[in-house]
Short mmCIF file of C-alpha atoms and ligand atoms in Angstrom, two decimals:
data_model
loop_
_atom_site.label_atom_id
_atom_site.label_comp_id
_atom_site.label_asym_id
_atom_site.label_seq_id
_atom_site.Cartn_x
_atom_site.Cartn_y
_atom_site.Cartn_z
CA ALA X 1 -1.04 -0.26 22.92
CA MET X 2 2.26 -0.90 20.11
CA SER X 3 3.21 -4.25 19.99
CA LEU X 4 3.30 -5.51 16.56
CA GLN X 5 7.14 -6.39 14.96
CA GLY X 6 7.09 -5.88 11.15
CA HIS X 7 9.79 -7.51 8.66
CA GLN X 8 9.95 -5.84 5.46
CA PHE X 9 12.22 -8.37 2.58
CA GLN X 10 11.93 -7.67 -1.08
CA CYS X 11 9.69 -10.14 -3.45
CA LEU X 12 9.94 -11.26 -7.62
CA SER X 13 11.46 -8.11 -9.18
CA ASP X 14 10.13 -4.85 -7.19
CA ASN X 15 6.85 -5.91 -4.95
CA TYR X 16 7.77 -5.54 -0.89
CA GLY X 17 7.04 -8.27 0.96
CA PHE X 18 5.83 -8.29 4.83
CA LEU X 19 5.56 -10.07 7.28
CA ILE X 20 3.88 -8.51 11.51
CA HIS X 21 3.67 -10.05 13.93
CA ASP X 22 2.89 -9.94 17.98
CA PRO X 23 5.21 -11.51 20.41
CA GLU X 24 2.62 -12.72 22.78
CA SER X 25 0.53 -14.56 20.72
CA GLY X 26 3.65 -16.19 18.50
CA ASP X 27 0.61 -14.81 15.36
CA THR X 28 2.74 -14.08 12.75
CA ALA X 29 0.43 -12.62 9.14
CA SER X 30 1.72 -11.71 5.99
CA VAL X 31 0.16 -9.38 3.44
CA ASP X 32 0.48 -10.51 0.63
CA THR X 33 1.38 -13.20 -0.90
CA PRO X 34 3.89 -12.04 -3.96
CA GLU X 35 6.03 -14.89 -3.74
CA ALA X 36 5.67 -18.37 -1.79
CA ALA X 37 9.64 -18.89 -1.94
CA ALA X 38 10.73 -15.77 -0.09
CA ILE X 39 8.08 -15.40 1.65
CA ASN X 40 9.01 -18.87 3.97
CA ASN X 41 12.32 -17.27 4.03
CA ALA X 42 11.77 -14.91 6.16
CA LEU X 43 10.00 -16.09 8.42
CA GLU X 44 12.79 -18.98 8.69
CA GLU X 45 15.49 -15.71 9.01
CA LYS X 46 12.39 -14.44 11.54
CA ARG X 47 11.30 -18.06 12.89
CA TRP X 48 8.12 -16.73 12.84
CA LYS X 49 5.01 -19.14 11.78
CA LEU X 50 2.45 -17.76 9.47
CA THR X 51 -1.03 -18.31 10.82
CA HIS X 52 -2.62 -15.61 8.61
CA ILE X 53 -2.61 -13.53 5.08
CA PHE X 54 -4.26 -10.30 4.40
CA ASN X 55 -4.73 -9.84 1.25
CA THR X 56 -4.86 -6.22 -0.62
CA HIS X 57 -6.66 -7.67 -3.83
CA HIS X 58 -6.88 -9.80 -5.77
CA HIS X 59 -3.31 -9.08 -8.52
CA PHE X 60 -0.77 -12.31 -9.12
CA ASP X 61 1.39 -10.35 -7.31
CA HIS X 62 -0.06 -10.32 -4.26
CA ALA X 63 -2.09 -13.30 -4.26
CA GLY X 64 -0.23 -15.26 -6.29
CA GLY X 65 1.83 -17.25 -3.48
CA ASN X 66 -2.26 -18.28 -1.21
CA GLU X 67 -2.32 -21.62 -1.81
CA GLU X 68 0.93 -22.57 -1.32
CA LEU X 69 1.47 -21.11 1.84
CA LYS X 70 -2.36 -21.83 2.98
CA ALA X 71 -0.75 -25.69 1.39
CA LYS X 72 1.86 -25.72 3.83
CA TRP X 73 1.31 -23.79 7.44
CA GLY X 74 -2.70 -24.11 7.69
CA CYS X 75 -2.93 -20.34 7.50
CA GLN X 76 -6.12 -17.99 7.43
CA ILE X 77 -7.14 -16.18 4.88
CA ILE X 78 -8.17 -12.56 4.85
CA GLY X 79 -9.62 -11.17 1.73
CA PHE X 80 -12.25 -9.03 1.19
CA ASP X 81 -16.07 -10.52 0.33
CA GLY X 82 -16.63 -9.11 -3.20
CA ASP X 83 -12.83 -10.49 -4.25
CA PHE X 84 -14.23 -13.96 -3.20
CA GLU X 85 -13.84 -15.51 -6.41
CA ARG X 86 -10.66 -14.16 -7.68
CA ILE X 87 -8.75 -14.58 -4.71
CA PRO X 88 -7.68 -18.23 -4.29
CA GLY X 89 -8.02 -19.76 -0.47
CA ILE X 90 -9.80 -16.45 1.10
CA ASP X 91 -11.65 -17.93 4.71
CA GLN X 92 -12.30 -14.38 6.52
CA ARG X 93 -14.02 -12.31 3.82
CA VAL X 94 -14.41 -8.47 4.87
CA ARG X 95 -16.33 -5.56 3.73
CA GLU X 96 -15.53 -1.59 5.18
CA ASN X 97 -14.70 -1.08 9.07
CA ASP X 98 -14.95 -4.83 9.67
CA LEU X 99 -13.16 -5.31 12.47
CA VAL X 100 -10.44 -8.10 12.42
CA GLU X 101 -8.42 -9.69 14.89
CA PHE X 102 -5.33 -10.46 15.00
CA GLY X 103 -3.25 -10.63 17.69
CA GLY X 104 -3.48 -8.91 21.28
CA THR X 105 -4.69 -6.34 18.43
CA THR X 106 -7.53 -6.01 15.39
CA ALA X 107 -7.38 -3.95 11.92
CA ARG X 108 -9.86 -2.40 10.58
CA VAL X 109 -11.16 -2.95 7.29
CA ILE X 110 -10.77 0.51 4.66
CA GLU X 111 -12.02 -0.47 0.67
CA VAL X 112 -10.39 2.08 -1.36
CA ALA X 113 -11.68 0.82 -5.09
CA GLY X 114 -9.86 2.05 -7.71
CA HIS X 115 -6.70 0.37 -9.32
CA THR X 116 -8.93 -2.85 -9.23
CA SER X 117 -12.84 -3.28 -8.16
CA GLY X 118 -12.38 -5.31 -4.79
CA HIS X 119 -9.26 -3.47 -3.04
CA VAL X 120 -9.16 -2.87 0.77
CA ALA X 121 -6.72 -1.82 3.08
CA TYR X 122 -6.05 -2.48 6.35
CA HIS X 123 -5.49 -0.22 9.12
CA PHE X 124 -3.54 -1.18 12.74
CA GLU X 125 -4.32 2.04 14.55
CA SER X 126 -3.16 0.71 17.99
CA ASP X 127 0.81 0.10 16.49
CA GLN X 128 0.54 3.43 14.04
CA MET X 129 0.63 1.34 10.68
CA VAL X 130 -1.68 1.00 7.53
CA PHE X 131 -1.20 -1.30 4.44
CA VAL X 132 -2.44 -0.19 1.16
CA GLY X 133 -1.63 -2.65 -1.50
CA ASP X 134 -1.18 -0.87 -4.91
CA THR X 135 -3.72 2.30 -4.09
CA ILE X 136 -1.49 4.28 -2.26
CA PHE X 137 1.99 4.89 -3.46
CA ALA X 138 5.35 6.87 -1.65
CA LEU X 139 4.79 9.97 -4.92
CA GLY X 140 2.23 7.69 -6.42
CA CYS X 141 -1.09 6.29 -6.23
CA GLY X 142 -2.52 2.85 -8.17
CA ARG X 143 -3.27 2.29 -12.12
CA LEU X 144 -6.80 2.75 -12.30
CA PHE X 145 -7.13 -0.75 -13.86
CA GLU X 146 -10.66 -1.08 -13.21
CA GLY X 147 -12.07 1.62 -11.34
CA THR X 148 -13.35 5.49 -12.12
CA PRO X 149 -10.85 8.36 -11.18
CA GLY X 150 -13.90 9.10 -8.88
CA GLN X 151 -13.94 6.59 -6.82
CA MET X 152 -10.17 5.54 -6.37
CA TRP X 153 -10.09 10.01 -5.02
CA GLY X 154 -12.70 8.66 -2.37
CA SER X 155 -10.26 5.92 -1.21
CA LEU X 156 -7.18 8.38 -0.99
CA GLU X 157 -8.85 10.27 0.42
CA LYS X 158 -10.12 7.71 2.53
CA LEU X 159 -6.55 7.42 3.39
CA MET X 160 -5.17 10.95 3.99
CA SER X 161 -8.22 10.86 6.75
CA LEU X 162 -5.79 8.83 8.90
CA ASN X 163 -3.51 10.97 11.25
CA ASP X 164 0.25 12.18 9.66
CA ASP X 165 2.45 9.44 11.93
CA THR X 166 0.51 6.86 9.96
CA VAL X 167 3.08 4.34 8.35
CA VAL X 168 2.13 3.63 5.03
CA TYR X 169 3.11 1.01 3.86
CA CYS X 170 3.00 0.12 -0.66
CA ALA X 171 3.25 -2.82 -1.36
CA HIS X 172 6.15 -1.76 -4.65
CA GLU X 173 9.59 0.06 -4.84
CA TYR X 174 8.35 2.79 -7.54
CA THR X 175 8.81 5.90 -5.67
CA GLN X 176 11.85 7.45 -8.35
CA ALA X 177 9.92 6.85 -11.57
CA ASN X 178 7.23 8.68 -8.99
CA ALA X 179 9.48 11.25 -8.40
CA ALA X 180 10.54 12.23 -11.72
CA PHE X 181 6.64 12.69 -12.75
CA ALA X 182 5.78 14.34 -9.67
CA LEU X 183 8.58 17.14 -10.06
CA SER X 184 7.63 17.71 -13.43
CA VAL X 185 3.88 18.33 -11.99
CA GLU X 186 4.44 20.58 -8.80
CA PRO X 187 8.21 21.50 -9.29
CA GLU X 188 7.71 23.99 -6.72
CA ASN X 189 6.88 22.07 -3.51
CA GLN X 190 9.90 22.48 -2.03
CA ASP X 191 9.26 19.64 0.40
CA LEU X 192 9.03 17.52 -3.05
CA VAL X 193 12.29 18.92 -4.00
CA LYS X 194 14.23 17.71 -0.76
CA ARG X 195 12.49 14.67 -1.00
CA CYS X 196 13.83 13.78 -3.72
CA ASP X 197 16.79 14.46 -2.73
CA GLU X 198 17.01 11.90 -0.65
CA ILE X 199 14.88 9.44 -2.23
CA ASP X 200 18.42 9.48 -4.72
CA ARG X 201 20.15 9.17 -2.45
CA LEU X 202 18.47 6.09 -0.74
CA ARG X 203 17.97 4.49 -4.01
CA SER X 204 21.60 4.97 -5.26
CA GLN X 205 22.96 2.36 -2.59
CA ASN X 206 19.84 -0.05 -3.14
CA LEU X 207 17.67 1.20 -0.28
CA ALA X 208 13.66 0.67 0.29
CA THR X 209 11.92 4.28 0.14
CA VAL X 210 9.25 2.17 1.41
CA PRO X 211 7.50 2.46 4.36
CA THR X 212 6.42 6.00 3.97
CA SER X 213 3.71 8.47 5.85
CA ILE X 214 0.86 9.39 5.34
CA GLY X 215 1.97 13.02 6.82
CA LEU X 216 5.25 12.97 4.40
CA GLU X 217 2.41 12.17 2.10
CA ARG X 218 0.51 15.62 1.49
CA LYS X 219 2.93 17.31 1.67
CA THR X 220 4.67 15.98 -1.56
CA ASN X 221 2.90 13.03 -3.57
CA PRO X 222 0.38 15.05 -6.47
CA PHE X 223 -1.73 12.01 -5.77
CA VAL X 224 -3.75 13.60 -2.86
CA ARG X 225 -3.31 17.75 -3.94
CA PRO X 226 -5.11 18.38 -6.32
CA SER X 227 -5.43 21.44 -3.77
CA SER X 228 -2.14 23.07 -4.95
CA VAL X 229 -2.00 26.38 -7.41
CA ASN X 230 0.80 24.33 -8.65
CA LEU X 231 0.27 21.52 -9.63
CA GLN X 232 -3.54 23.07 -10.66
CA SER X 233 -1.77 25.82 -13.18
CA THR X 234 1.19 23.06 -14.70
CA ILE X 235 -1.45 20.32 -15.78
CA GLY X 236 -3.49 23.87 -16.44
CA LEU X 237 -6.58 23.18 -14.17
CA VAL X 238 -6.42 26.23 -11.83
CA GLY X 239 -10.33 26.17 -9.81
CA GLY X 240 -10.93 23.13 -11.11
CA SER X 241 -12.48 20.11 -8.76
CA PRO X 242 -10.45 17.42 -6.54
CA VAL X 243 -11.79 14.74 -8.42
CA GLU X 244 -10.95 16.73 -12.15
CA VAL X 245 -7.13 17.49 -11.18
CA PHE X 246 -6.81 14.57 -10.10
CA ALA X 247 -7.81 12.27 -12.81
CA GLU X 248 -5.51 14.39 -15.39
CA THR X 249 -2.66 14.10 -12.99
CA ARG X 250 -3.41 10.48 -12.91
CA ARG X 251 -4.00 9.94 -17.23
CA LEU X 252 -0.92 12.55 -17.71
CA LYS X 253 0.69 9.37 -15.01
CA ASP X 254 -0.36 6.90 -17.84
CA ASN X 255 1.70 9.02 -20.57
CA PHE X 256 4.45 10.10 -18.85
ZN1 LIG A 301 -1.82 -5.01 -8.53
FE1 LIG A 302 0.80 -4.98 -7.40
#
């Protein structure tokens, strides 16, 4: 049953902060810690007390506030076992398919290496929410800083196996730039064309384009659409394997 309340707010220049709150137990989690001050302000505004931090990966704009928040709140920090030495303050070390108890529900850990070698996502299945850090973005995917295209493609496939209604909380507002690239590689995708208009409308009012959903990404995000004939022909890889098409799409975006 759905039980969690969420709160999304801006951090740093283009990160999003996310709080999730279980009203019954009072438990409150911050997914990543881009900016301790912004997170403390959000907690104060909601009158919630921080009990957990779920870290997706070690980058500073995701774990930089861990120590300050833990010192203030004494909260429990959950992070990937393999990144124990890179993510400050981990109390609970997790791996693929581990279930983390939070309030009256559980989050399942999905290992999604690629952006970094130790990236994880947290799937709150009963609330149809997934927190993906810098793995998938609205119309985009994370840069491959530490992983290979094969690893990242495997990670995206895992996320795309979630049901279409799953709400996807990605950590940055990169959507408008991603949209321009997506249109350049899949110009005949009418769902994409429509979505880009909507994105322009939202951004012209300074509104968030996050969260997104698995179903919407499935229809419009070129990084999870390697079987699109339009994409394959635009990038010159008709009949290419999913990993080949993904790798070339990612390479083109790096140079876009
Ligand atoms: Zn990152
Ligand atoms: Fe980031």
